[in-house]
Amino acid sequence: MKITGARFVTATAVPGGEPSPGPPEIALAGRSNVGKSALLNSLLGRRGLARTSRTPGRTRQINFFLVNERLLLVDLPGYGFAVGPEAERLAWGPLVEGYLTTRPTLRGVAVLVDARRGLEAEEGELLEFLRSVGRPAAVVATKLDKLGKTEARAALAGLAAELPGVPVVGYSARTVEGRVALWRVLTAWL
Ligand SMILES: Nc1nc2c(ncn2[C@@H]2O[C@H](COP(=O)(O)OP(=O)(O)OP(=O)(O)O)[C@@H](O)[C@H]2O)c(=O)[nH]1
Ligand SMILES: [Mg+2]
C-alpha cells in the first residue's frame, strides 16, 4: 500500500476512551517487546511515529494512527511483561479484551510472535480468544532478520503447520522483509 499520510490520532489507557468509531481498524497485538510499534512504523515508513523501546512495556495505552485518511492502525499494549502475571492480566484484560471484543470498526488483528520463540501459551490463548469473538486474525513472525534463511523458513513452516487457516507472514522491521505480503493480508480485511 502506498502511504500518503500517517498520523497519531489519540491514545487511551481506559476502556471507553477510544475515539468514536470511524474508518475500519486493524490492531497489532502480541507480547511486550515482540516488535508491534516497530512493525507499525515500518509498515507506514514513518520512523518514530509509534514509540519503540528495548524495555518491555513501552506501549501502555491503545494508540490509534490514521493512515491515508481511511484506515486506523491500532498499536496495543503488550502482555506478559509485569512481574506478577496475575496483576498484568488484570490490567491488560479490561482495556485490551474490551477493545477486541466490542470495537465495532475492528476488522482484523495481527498477532505478532517472535520468530525465534514461536507460539507460546499466551499466543495460543489470544488466537483462541479472537476466534471466540469472531475476529479475523493473522500471525506475523517478527524479527526475522535475527534468524538465518534456513531457520527462518523452518520457523514460518512450523507456524503455518500449527495454525491451519490462519495467514502467517514473516517480517523484519529492520530489513522491511514481509511488508508487501503483510499489507496484502491486512488490506484483504478492509
Ligand atoms: N532486529 C530487529 N529488532 C526489532 C525488530 N522489531 C523490533 N525490534 C526491536 O525490538 C525492541 C522492541 O520493539 P517494540 O516495537 O518497541 O516492541 P513492542 O511490541 O511495541 O513492545 P511494547 O510496547 O512494550 O509492548 C526494540 O528494541 C526494537 O528495535 C526487527 O524486526 N528486527
Ligand atoms: Mg509498543
XYZ file of N, CA, C and O and ligand atoms in Angstrom:
793
model
N 0.844 -1.196 0.000
C 0.000 0.000 0.000
C 0.880 1.247 0.000
O 1.833 1.333 0.753
N 0.531 2.201 -0.811
C 1.283 3.456 -0.850
C 0.767 4.357 0.272
O -0.425 4.608 0.372
N 1.683 4.810 1.119
C 1.280 5.627 2.256
C 1.406 7.109 1.893
O 2.499 7.611 1.647
N 0.276 7.773 1.872
C 0.292 9.195 1.532
C 0.125 10.070 2.779
O 0.400 11.262 2.744
N -0.326 9.443 3.870
C -0.469 10.200 5.101
C -0.563 9.245 6.275
O -1.203 8.205 6.167
N 0.083 9.561 7.379
C 0.003 8.747 8.585
C 0.215 9.649 9.777
O 1.211 10.369 9.840
N -0.734 9.635 10.695
C -0.565 10.465 11.881
C -1.229 9.845 13.098
O -2.198 9.093 12.987
N -0.645 10.202 14.250
C -1.190 9.772 15.530
C -2.508 10.499 15.758
O -2.598 11.700 15.533
N -3.530 9.774 16.182
C -4.824 10.395 16.437
C -5.037 10.595 17.931
O -5.212 11.712 18.406
N -5.003 9.491 18.670
C -5.239 9.584 20.109
C -4.813 8.281 20.780
O -4.525 7.297 20.106
N -4.793 8.319 22.107
C -4.463 7.125 22.872
C -5.416 7.025 24.046
O -5.924 8.045 24.513
N -5.658 5.809 24.498
C -6.450 5.656 25.721
C -5.853 4.571 26.613
O -5.356 3.569 26.123
N -5.919 4.826 27.910
C -5.467 3.831 28.877
C -6.659 3.251 29.629
O -6.500 2.394 30.484
N -7.847 3.743 29.297
C -9.036 3.257 29.996
C -10.097 2.791 29.003
O -10.262 3.380 27.941
N -10.813 1.717 29.372
C -11.893 1.267 28.489
C -12.883 2.412 28.278
O -13.193 3.133 29.216
N -13.342 2.567 27.054
C -14.293 3.638 26.768
C -13.623 4.908 26.277
O -14.296 5.824 25.816
N -12.296 4.978 26.354
C -11.579 6.174 25.913
C -11.196 6.167 24.446
O -10.485 7.055 23.984
N -11.661 5.174 23.716
C -11.346 5.084 22.289
C -12.041 6.222 21.539
O -13.075 6.719 21.974
N -11.498 6.620 20.379
C -12.201 7.623 19.582
C -13.519 7.040 19.076
O -13.656 5.810 18.993
N -14.484 7.902 18.728
C -15.740 7.387 18.180
C -15.407 6.561 16.956
O -14.531 6.933 16.184
N -16.124 5.450 16.765
C -15.838 4.582 15.626
C -15.918 5.363 14.314
O -16.842 6.137 14.104
N -14.917 5.187 13.471
C -14.857 5.888 12.191
C -14.445 4.935 11.092
O -15.179 4.000 10.781
N -13.267 5.136 10.520
C -12.801 4.233 9.457
C -12.512 2.829 10.009
O -12.390 2.650 11.221
N -12.416 1.841 9.132
C -12.083 0.485 9.582
C -10.728 0.451 10.281
O -9.847 1.241 9.966
N -10.617 -0.488 11.239
C -9.400 -0.581 12.056
C -8.750 -1.941 11.960
O -9.433 -2.966 11.863
N -7.432 -1.920 12.066
C -6.654 -3.150 12.181
C -5.743 -2.980 13.384
O -5.068 -1.949 13.517
N -5.749 -3.967 14.281
C -4.966 -3.859 15.506
C -3.747 -4.773 15.468
O -3.768 -5.837 14.842
N -2.703 -4.337 16.156
C -1.481 -5.125 16.299
C -1.388 -5.567 17.749
O -1.328 -4.738 18.654
N -1.379 -6.887 17.961
C -1.351 -7.418 19.316
C -0.162 -8.359 19.479
O 0.364 -8.896 18.506
N 0.233 -8.563 20.713
C 1.321 -9.505 20.956
C 2.036 -9.171 22.241
O 1.816 -8.100 22.816
N 2.910 -10.096 22.670
C 3.566 -9.876 23.950
C 4.478 -8.644 23.863
O 4.886 -8.222 22.794
N 4.787 -8.132 25.034
C 5.615 -6.955 25.113
C 6.982 -7.233 24.491
O 7.531 -8.320 24.655
N 7.507 -6.244 23.763
C 8.831 -6.327 23.155
C 8.893 -7.174 21.879
O 9.958 -7.379 21.324
N 7.752 -7.660 21.427
C 7.766 -8.514 20.237
C 8.013 -7.688 18.965
O 8.416 -8.221 17.928
N 7.753 -6.375 19.062
C 8.016 -5.507 17.913
C 6.778 -4.907 17.271
O 6.790 -4.570 16.087
N 5.706 -4.712 18.055
C 4.467 -4.146 17.500
C 4.669 -2.718 16.997
O 4.280 -2.379 15.884
N 5.278 -1.888 17.848
C 5.434 -0.478 17.476
C 6.430 -0.342 16.324
O 6.214 0.453 15.398
N 7.495 -1.123 16.346
C 8.475 -1.087 15.246
C 7.819 -1.528 13.939
O 8.070 -0.956 12.871
N 6.976 -2.536 14.005
C 6.289 -3.017 12.804
C 5.341 -1.951 12.267
O 5.280 -1.720 11.059
N 4.632 -1.290 13.167
C 3.716 -0.238 12.730
C 4.499 0.869 11.996
O 4.137 1.284 10.898
N 5.607 1.298 12.585
C 6.425 2.334 11.940
C 6.925 1.862 10.582
O 6.914 2.614 9.609
N 7.349 0.614 10.519
C 7.924 0.131 9.270
C 6.844 -0.071 8.206
O 7.068 0.196 7.029
N 5.653 -0.497 8.626
C 4.539 -0.619 7.670
C 4.217 0.735 7.059
O 3.857 0.828 5.889
N 4.325 1.788 7.881
C 3.952 3.125 7.437
C 5.139 3.900 6.873
O 4.958 4.988 6.327
N 6.331 3.327 7.005
C 7.514 4.050 6.529
C 7.727 5.345 7.282
O 8.207 6.330 6.741
N 7.337 5.349 8.586
C 7.490 6.559 9.402
C 8.250 6.201 10.672
O 7.667 5.708 11.640
N 9.539 6.448 10.655
C 10.375 6.164 11.808
C 9.909 7.006 13.002
O 9.713 8.206 12.850
N 9.719 6.375 14.151
C 9.443 7.168 15.349
C 8.001 7.611 15.543
O 7.698 8.301 16.496
N 7.114 7.204 14.648
C 5.701 7.573 14.808
C 5.133 6.901 16.071
O 4.571 7.551 16.938
N 5.295 5.577 16.165
C 4.966 4.860 17.407
C 6.267 4.664 18.168
O 7.288 4.345 17.564
N 6.237 4.865 19.475
C 7.462 4.776 20.254
C 7.881 3.320 20.485
O 7.070 2.494 20.884
N 9.139 3.034 20.225
C 9.666 1.680 20.437
C 10.695 1.749 21.559
O 11.187 2.829 21.895
N 11.000 0.601 22.123
C 11.974 0.576 23.206
C 12.505 -0.820 23.433
O 11.830 -1.807 23.173
N 13.733 -0.875 23.932
C 14.321 -2.133 24.366
C 13.650 -2.621 25.646
O 13.682 -3.792 25.957
N 13.110 -1.674 26.404
C 12.473 -2.022 27.673
C 11.040 -2.473 27.415
O 10.239 -1.710 26.891
N 10.726 -3.721 27.781
C 9.353 -4.188 27.556
C 8.347 -3.309 28.293
O 8.650 -2.787 29.365
N 7.181 -3.150 27.716
C 6.141 -2.377 28.378
C 6.111 -0.924 27.955
O 5.506 -0.080 28.610
N 6.768 -0.634 26.846
C 6.818 0.753 26.361
C 5.415 1.295 26.085
O 5.069 2.392 26.481
N 4.616 0.521 25.352
C 3.292 0.982 24.975
C 2.290 0.541 26.038
O 2.067 -0.645 26.220
N 1.744 1.507 26.773
C 0.823 1.152 27.863
C -0.591 1.563 27.570
O -1.489 1.356 28.364
N -0.779 2.205 26.431
C -2.107 2.651 26.063
C -2.457 2.049 24.722
O -1.583 1.540 24.022
N -3.719 2.145 24.357
C -4.114 1.800 22.997
C -3.895 3.061 22.162
O -4.457 4.112 22.464
N -3.059 2.965 21.147
C -2.717 4.113 20.305
C -3.330 3.960 18.922
O -3.185 2.909 18.293
N -3.965 5.013 18.463
C -4.653 4.998 17.164
C -3.908 5.863 16.156
O -3.630 7.039 16.444
N -3.620 5.308 14.986
C -2.921 6.044 13.924
C -3.775 6.010 12.660
O -4.194 4.928 12.208
N -3.998 7.187 12.105
C -4.809 7.282 10.885
C -3.899 7.209 9.660
O -2.928 7.954 9.544
N -4.238 6.294 8.754
C -3.431 6.049 7.564
C -4.234 6.417 6.327
O -5.350 5.919 6.134
N -3.662 7.271 5.504
C -4.301 7.672 4.237
C -5.743 8.141 4.422
O -6.564 7.993 3.512
N -6.038 8.655 5.602
C -7.383 9.171 5.921
C -8.492 8.122 5.823
O -9.665 8.455 5.816
N -8.114 6.811 5.731
C -9.191 5.843 5.526
C -9.041 4.534 6.313
O -9.862 3.631 6.211
N -7.992 4.458 7.108
C -7.739 3.240 7.888
C -7.092 3.633 9.201
O -6.213 4.501 9.221
N -7.518 2.990 10.297
C -6.825 3.207 11.572
C -5.992 1.975 11.896
O -6.509 0.850 11.894
N -4.708 2.199 12.136
C -3.857 1.125 12.648
C -3.751 1.339 14.145
O -3.518 2.468 14.604
N -3.924 0.254 14.912
C -4.032 0.383 16.354
C -2.917 -0.396 17.035
O -2.795 -1.611 16.863
N -2.081 0.329 17.762
C -0.950 -0.254 18.469
C -1.406 -0.575 19.891
O -1.721 0.325 20.661
N -1.461 -1.855 20.221
C -1.970 -2.269 21.530
C -0.814 -2.428 22.522
O 0.302 -2.740 22.121
N -1.099 -2.237 23.809
C -0.066 -2.528 24.802
C 0.253 -4.024 24.790
O -0.625 -4.841 24.511
N 1.476 -4.355 25.075
C 1.875 -5.767 25.081
C 1.453 -6.460 26.365
O 1.204 -5.811 27.375
N 1.378 -7.773 26.300
C 1.104 -8.522 27.516
C 2.363 -9.273 27.916
O 3.272 -9.448 27.119
N 2.376 -9.688 29.185
C 3.435 -10.594 29.617
C 4.702 -9.958 30.146
O 5.702 -10.623 30.269
N 4.663 -8.657 30.487
C 5.905 -8.065 30.986
C 5.933 -7.857 32.484
O 6.985 -7.719 33.069
N 4.772 -7.798 33.133
C 4.749 -7.478 34.572
C 5.304 -8.634 35.387
O 5.345 -9.767 34.938
N 5.734 -8.305 36.585
C 6.331 -9.324 37.441
C 5.288 -10.370 37.796
O 5.536 -11.560 37.679
N 4.145 -9.895 38.258
C 3.071 -10.836 38.589
C 2.173 -11.027 37.382
O 1.502 -10.084 36.970
N 2.152 -12.201 36.816
C 1.324 -12.429 35.636
C -0.155 -12.135 35.931
O -0.887 -11.654 35.079
N -0.533 -12.390 37.179
C -1.923 -12.172 37.584
C -2.295 -10.698 37.461
O -3.263 -10.323 36.819
N -1.441 -9.847 38.062
C -1.663 -8.398 38.046
C -1.660 -7.880 36.614
O -2.486 -7.056 36.228
N -0.730 -8.378 35.836
C -0.614 -7.970 34.432
C -1.888 -8.293 33.685
O -2.436 -7.491 32.940
N -2.355 -9.488 33.879
C -3.553 -9.928 33.188
C -4.747 -9.048 33.555
O -5.545 -8.667 32.723
N -4.817 -8.694 34.845
C -5.917 -7.853 35.317
C -5.885 -6.476 34.663
O -6.909 -5.935 34.297
N -4.688 -5.913 34.505
C -4.576 -4.582 33.913
C -4.829 -4.646 32.410
O -5.489 -3.778 31.839
N -4.293 -5.657 31.765
C -4.387 -5.784 30.314
C -5.809 -6.142 29.910
O -6.329 -5.625 28.933
N -6.421 -6.980 30.720
C -7.715 -7.537 30.381
C -8.789 -6.547 30.012
O -9.223 -6.508 28.861
N -9.220 -5.705 30.971
C -10.361 -4.825 30.683
C -10.100 -3.915 29.487
O -10.992 -3.702 28.670
N -8.896 -3.396 29.384
C -8.600 -2.453 28.314
C -8.558 -3.158 26.953
O -9.320 -2.826 26.043
N -7.686 -4.141 26.839
C -7.467 -4.743 25.518
C -8.567 -5.743 25.152
O -9.076 -5.725 24.025
N -8.953 -6.577 26.107
C -10.016 -7.535 25.793
C -11.326 -6.808 25.496
O -12.078 -7.213 24.618
N -11.559 -5.724 26.242
C -12.754 -4.923 25.991
C -12.728 -4.357 24.581
O -13.710 -4.441 23.839
N -11.594 -3.802 24.220
C -11.447 -3.237 22.870
C -11.642 -4.326 21.817
O -12.410 -4.152 20.855
N -10.962 -5.452 21.986
C -11.035 -6.524 20.977
C -12.442 -7.105 20.868
O -12.867 -7.545 19.804
N -13.156 -7.083 21.977
C -14.491 -7.668 21.976
C -15.545 -6.734 21.386
O -16.406 -7.175 20.635
N -15.438 -5.437 21.733
C -16.587 -4.566 21.447
C -16.393 -3.563 20.317
O -17.371 -2.992 19.843
N -15.173 -3.328 19.898
C -14.942 -2.268 18.913
C -15.675 -2.580 17.605
O -15.346 -3.531 16.904
N -16.651 -1.751 17.230
C -17.469 -2.121 16.070
C -16.720 -2.033 14.743
O -17.075 -2.717 13.792
N -15.687 -1.194 14.667
C -14.999 -0.981 13.385
C -13.744 -1.846 13.233
O -13.039 -1.735 12.233
N -13.482 -2.722 14.221
C -12.284 -3.566 14.153
C -12.467 -4.687 13.132
O -13.345 -5.530 13.276
N -11.634 -4.694 12.099
C -11.778 -5.666 11.012
C -10.878 -6.888 11.145
O -11.132 -7.922 10.528
N -9.793 -6.749 11.866
C -8.883 -7.885 11.997
C -7.740 -7.551 12.928
O -7.499 -6.380 13.231
N -7.057 -8.592 13.395
C -5.978 -8.420 14.360
C -4.738 -9.183 13.892
O -4.805 -10.382 13.612
N -3.634 -8.459 13.789
C -2.355 -9.111 13.505
C -1.736 -9.488 14.844
O -1.497 -8.626 15.690
N -1.538 -10.786 15.052
C -0.930 -11.275 16.295
C 0.553 -11.494 16.031
O 0.925 -12.334 15.206
N 1.378 -10.713 16.705
C 2.817 -10.796 16.470
C 3.455 -11.833 17.383
O 3.140 -11.904 18.572
N 4.345 -12.601 16.793
C 5.042 -13.670 17.506
C 6.523 -13.535 17.156
O 6.849 -13.365 15.983
N 7.392 -13.586 18.145
C 8.826 -13.538 17.852
C 9.201 -14.790 17.067
O 8.957 -15.907 17.531
N 9.788 -14.606 15.885
C 10.104 -15.744 15.017
C 11.012 -16.760 15.717
O 10.963 -17.955 15.419
N 11.797 -16.286 16.679
C 12.730 -17.200 17.372
C 12.039 -18.006 18.456
O 12.528 -19.046 18.862
N 10.921 -17.501 18.959
C 10.230 -18.188 20.067
C 9.044 -19.003 19.599
O 8.683 -19.991 20.232
N 8.428 -18.550 18.525
C 7.239 -19.254 18.046
C 6.069 -19.058 18.982
O 6.077 -18.175 19.837
N 5.050 -19.894 18.832
C 3.826 -19.762 19.630
C 4.060 -20.268 21.033
O 4.538 -21.373 21.232
N 3.690 -19.436 22.010
C 3.699 -19.899 23.392
C 2.254 -19.869 23.876
O 1.349 -19.539 23.115
N 2.064 -20.197 25.159
C 0.692 -20.341 25.666
C -0.140 -19.081 25.420
O -1.295 -19.162 24.987
N 0.457 -17.914 25.682
C -0.308 -16.655 25.573
C -0.785 -16.400 24.143
O -1.894 -15.904 23.942
N 0.074 -16.722 23.177
C -0.319 -16.504 21.782
C -1.471 -17.433 21.419
O -2.417 -17.030 20.744
N -1.378 -18.673 21.882
C -2.455 -19.628 21.639
C -3.764 -19.141 22.238
O -4.821 -19.200 21.610
N -3.668 -18.618 23.481
C -4.872 -18.116 24.167
C -5.457 -16.915 23.442
O -6.673 -16.793 23.300
N -4.579 -16.021 22.992
C -5.056 -14.831 22.289
C -5.753 -15.227 20.985
O -6.837 -14.719 20.668
N -5.163 -16.152 20.247
C -5.771 -16.581 18.984
C -7.113 -17.255 19.228
O -8.079 -17.045 18.495
N -7.176 -18.041 20.292
C -8.426 -18.714 20.637
C -9.483 -17.678 21.053
O -10.654 -17.777 20.664
N -9.034 -16.678 21.806
C -9.932 -15.606 22.216
C -10.485 -14.875 20.989
O -11.694 -14.629 20.887
N -9.619 -14.545 20.048
C -10.051 -13.823 18.838
C -11.037 -14.666 18.046
O -12.031 -14.167 17.519
N -10.762 -15.968 17.977
C -11.672 -16.866 17.267
C -13.037 -16.854 17.952
O -14.081 -16.770 17.294
N -13.008 -16.881 19.301
C -14.263 -16.954 20.051
C -15.100 -15.674 19.894
O -16.315 -15.723 20.008
N -14.446 -14.540 19.665
C -15.217 -13.308 19.471
C -15.379 -12.974 17.990
O -15.876 -11.888 17.637
N -14.963 -13.882 17.130
C -15.225 -13.738 15.699
C -14.365 -12.702 14.977
O -14.787 -12.145 13.968
N -13.167 -12.473 15.490
C -12.262 -11.523 14.830
C -11.277 -12.259 13.932
O -10.560 -13.150 14.409
N -11.186 -11.862 12.667
C -10.158 -12.446 11.801
C -8.763 -12.163 12.375
O -8.526 -11.077 12.895
N -7.880 -13.151 12.276
C -6.526 -12.976 12.807
C -5.498 -13.456 11.790
O -5.784 -14.326 10.971
N -4.335 -12.839 11.844
C -3.184 -13.322 11.084
C -2.015 -13.356 12.063
O -2.026 -12.633 13.061
N -1.045 -14.221 11.799
C 0.124 -14.283 12.669
C 1.327 -13.718 11.914
O 1.564 -14.059 10.764
N 2.020 -12.812 12.584
C 3.210 -12.211 11.988
C 4.422 -12.639 12.810
O 4.485 -12.377 14.011
N 5.363 -13.322 12.170
C 6.592 -13.745 12.844
C 7.607 -12.614 12.719
O 8.090 -12.312 11.629
N 7.890 -11.945 13.850
C 8.718 -10.729 13.825
C 10.203 -11.036 14.010
O 10.586 -12.144 14.381
N 11.006 -10.016 13.741
C 12.462 -10.058 13.942
C 13.104 -11.182 13.127
O 14.034 -11.848 13.573
N 12.556 -11.384 11.926
C 13.031 -12.454 11.055
C 14.515 -12.287 10.724
O 15.206 -13.272 10.462
N 14.992 -11.036 10.766
C 16.411 -10.785 10.465
C 17.348 -11.440 11.463
O 18.540 -11.580 11.213
N 16.806 -11.847 12.636
C 17.653 -12.484 13.654
C 17.853 -13.972 13.384
O 18.596 -14.641 14.104
N 17.185 -14.490 12.390
C 17.343 -15.910 12.037
C 18.030 -16.012 10.679
O 17.903 -15.133 9.827
N 18.753 -17.095 10.480
C 19.307 -17.377 9.164
C 18.185 -17.789 8.225
O 17.064 -18.052 8.669
N 18.502 -17.839 6.944
C 17.472 -18.150 5.932
C 16.780 -19.480 6.194
O 15.558 -19.592 6.109
N 17.573 -20.514 6.506
C 17.018 -21.860 6.710
C 16.140 -21.899 7.959
O 15.029 -22.426 7.941
N 16.664 -21.270 9.039
C 15.894 -21.225 10.303
C 14.601 -20.454 10.109
O 13.552 -20.831 10.638
N 14.688 -19.354 9.371
C 13.502 -18.516 9.151
C 12.439 -19.329 8.404
O 11.257 -19.310 8.773
N 12.881 -20.042 7.379
C 11.932 -20.840 6.603
C 11.278 -21.907 7.489
O 10.073 -22.132 7.435
N 12.092 -22.544 8.335
C 11.566 -23.588 9.231
C 10.589 -22.993 10.240
O 9.538 -23.581 10.534
N 10.911 -21.808 10.754
C 10.031 -21.170 11.744
C 8.672 -20.860 11.121
O 7.623 -21.108 11.730
N 8.690 -20.338 9.898
C 7.430 -19.980 9.229
C 6.624 -21.227 8.886
O 5.397 -21.257 9.063
N 7.305 -22.265 8.440
C 6.602 -23.512 8.111
C 5.991 -24.115 9.370
O 4.870 -24.640 9.349
N 6.720 -24.028 10.489
C 6.222 -24.552 11.758
C 4.953 -23.838 12.194
O 3.966 -24.472 12.592
N 4.966 -22.511 12.101
C 3.785 -21.730 12.488
C 2.597 -22.067 11.586
O 1.479 -22.248 12.066
N 2.863 -22.141 10.285
C 1.774 -22.433 9.346
C 1.169 -23.806 9.653
O -0.055 -23.982 9.585
N 2.002 -24.765 10.030
C 1.514 -26.118 10.337
C 0.670 -26.118 11.607
O -0.313 -26.846 11.717
N 1.067 -25.277 12.580
C 0.329 -25.198 13.850
C -0.994 -24.466 13.710
O -1.868 -24.594 14.577
N -1.102 -23.633 12.666
C -2.239 -22.710 12.554
C -2.949 -22.851 11.222
O -2.937 -21.931 10.406
N -3.575 -23.982 10.983
C -4.256 -24.138 9.698
C -5.340 -23.065 9.536
O -6.065 -22.768 10.479
N -5.380 -22.461 8.371
C -6.415 -21.463 8.104
C -6.068 -20.057 8.544
O -6.818 -19.125 8.282
N -4.945 -19.890 9.244
C -4.538 -18.554 9.670
C -3.372 -18.095 8.794
O -2.381 -18.802 8.674
N -3.480 -16.917 8.156
C -2.345 -16.435 7.368
C -1.122 -16.217 8.257
O -1.251 -15.705 9.370
N 0.042 -16.641 7.799
C 1.299 -16.450 8.540
C 2.258 -15.673 7.637
O 2.470 -16.046 6.490
N 2.791 -14.578 8.178
C 3.704 -13.736 7.401
C 4.975 -13.521 8.208
O 4.913 -13.205 9.393
N 6.116 -13.686 7.588
C 7.392 -13.358 8.244
C 7.690 -11.885 8.049
O 7.373 -11.319 7.000
N 8.297 -11.254 9.057
C 8.507 -9.814 8.975
C 9.805 -9.406 9.659
O 10.187 -9.977 10.678
N 10.439 -8.402 9.084
C 11.555 -7.750 9.764
C 11.400 -6.249 9.631
O 11.366 -5.719 8.523
N 11.294 -5.579 10.776
C 11.201 -4.118 10.745
C 12.552 -3.542 10.343
O 12.632 -2.412 9.876
N 13.603 -4.329 10.514
C 14.942 -3.848 10.169
C 15.156 -3.843 8.653
O 15.630 -2.876 8.089
N 14.802 -4.949 7.997
C 15.056 -5.048 6.549
C 13.791 -4.761 5.731
O 13.853 -4.677 4.509
N 12.654 -4.650 6.421
C 11.345 -4.433 5.807
C 10.880 -5.642 4.993
O 9.942 -5.570 4.197
N 11.554 -6.798 5.208
C 11.075 -8.028 4.579
C 9.654 -8.322 5.078
O 9.367 -8.173 6.263
N 8.762 -8.688 4.166
C 7.398 -9.055 4.555
C 6.396 -7.914 4.453
O 5.197 -8.122 4.618
N 6.889 -6.713 4.165
C 5.988 -5.549 4.180
C 4.867 -5.693 3.145
O 3.686 -5.478 3.468
N 5.225 -6.058 1.927
C 4.216 -6.174 0.870
C 3.236 -7.305 1.192
O 2.012 -7.143 1.079
N 3.779 -8.438 1.629
C 2.926 -9.591 1.948
C 1.972 -9.260 3.095
O 0.790 -9.630 3.065
N 2.468 -8.552 4.111
C 1.605 -8.234 5.253
C 0.516 -7.234 4.852
O -0.652 -7.424 5.203
N 0.880 -6.213 4.078
C -0.152 -5.268 3.629
C -1.245 -5.990 2.839
O -2.421 -5.662 2.927
N -0.826 -6.994 2.071
C -1.817 -7.738 1.276
C -2.827 -8.427 2.211
O -4.039 -8.370 1.982
N -2.323 -9.054 3.269
C -3.208 -9.726 4.235
C -4.115 -8.709 4.934
O -5.328 -8.916 5.071
N -3.533 -7.586 5.364
C -4.303 -6.598 6.127
C -5.373 -5.930 5.266
O -6.510 -5.737 5.707
N -5.010 -5.569 4.046
C -5.993 -4.855 3.221
C -7.118 -5.779 2.773
O -8.224 -5.299 2.453
N -6.879 -7.075 2.777
C -7.958 -8.017 2.423
C -9.080 -7.959 3.463
O -10.216 -8.358 3.193
N -8.779 -7.443 4.668
C -9.800 -7.328 5.724
C -10.671 -6.087 5.569
O -11.679 -5.940 6.269
N -10.252 -5.175 4.702
C -10.944 -3.875 4.667
C -12.180 -3.892 3.787
O -12.297 -4.656 2.884
N 16.441 -6.907 14.869
C 15.178 -6.483 14.981
N 14.776 -5.824 16.082
C 13.491 -5.429 16.173
C 12.558 -5.708 15.128
N 11.349 -5.216 15.520
C 11.541 -4.658 16.732
N 12.819 -4.791 17.134
C 13.393 -4.292 18.410
O 12.702 -4.912 19.486
C 12.513 -3.988 20.580
C 11.026 -3.894 20.920
O 10.322 -3.323 19.829
P 8.941 -2.540 20.051
O 8.412 -2.258 18.698
O 9.128 -1.406 20.989
O 8.083 -3.687 20.779
P 6.544 -3.623 21.259
O 5.947 -4.924 20.886
O 5.905 -2.391 20.736
O 6.705 -3.561 22.838
P 5.679 -2.934 23.942
O 5.301 -1.567 23.500
O 6.488 -2.964 25.196
O 4.523 -3.865 24.034
C 13.134 -2.666 20.117
O 14.436 -2.578 20.646
C 13.138 -2.806 18.595
O 14.162 -2.044 17.985
C 13.023 -6.398 13.970
O 12.282 -6.701 13.017
N 14.335 -6.761 13.942
Mg 5.000 -0.835 21.658
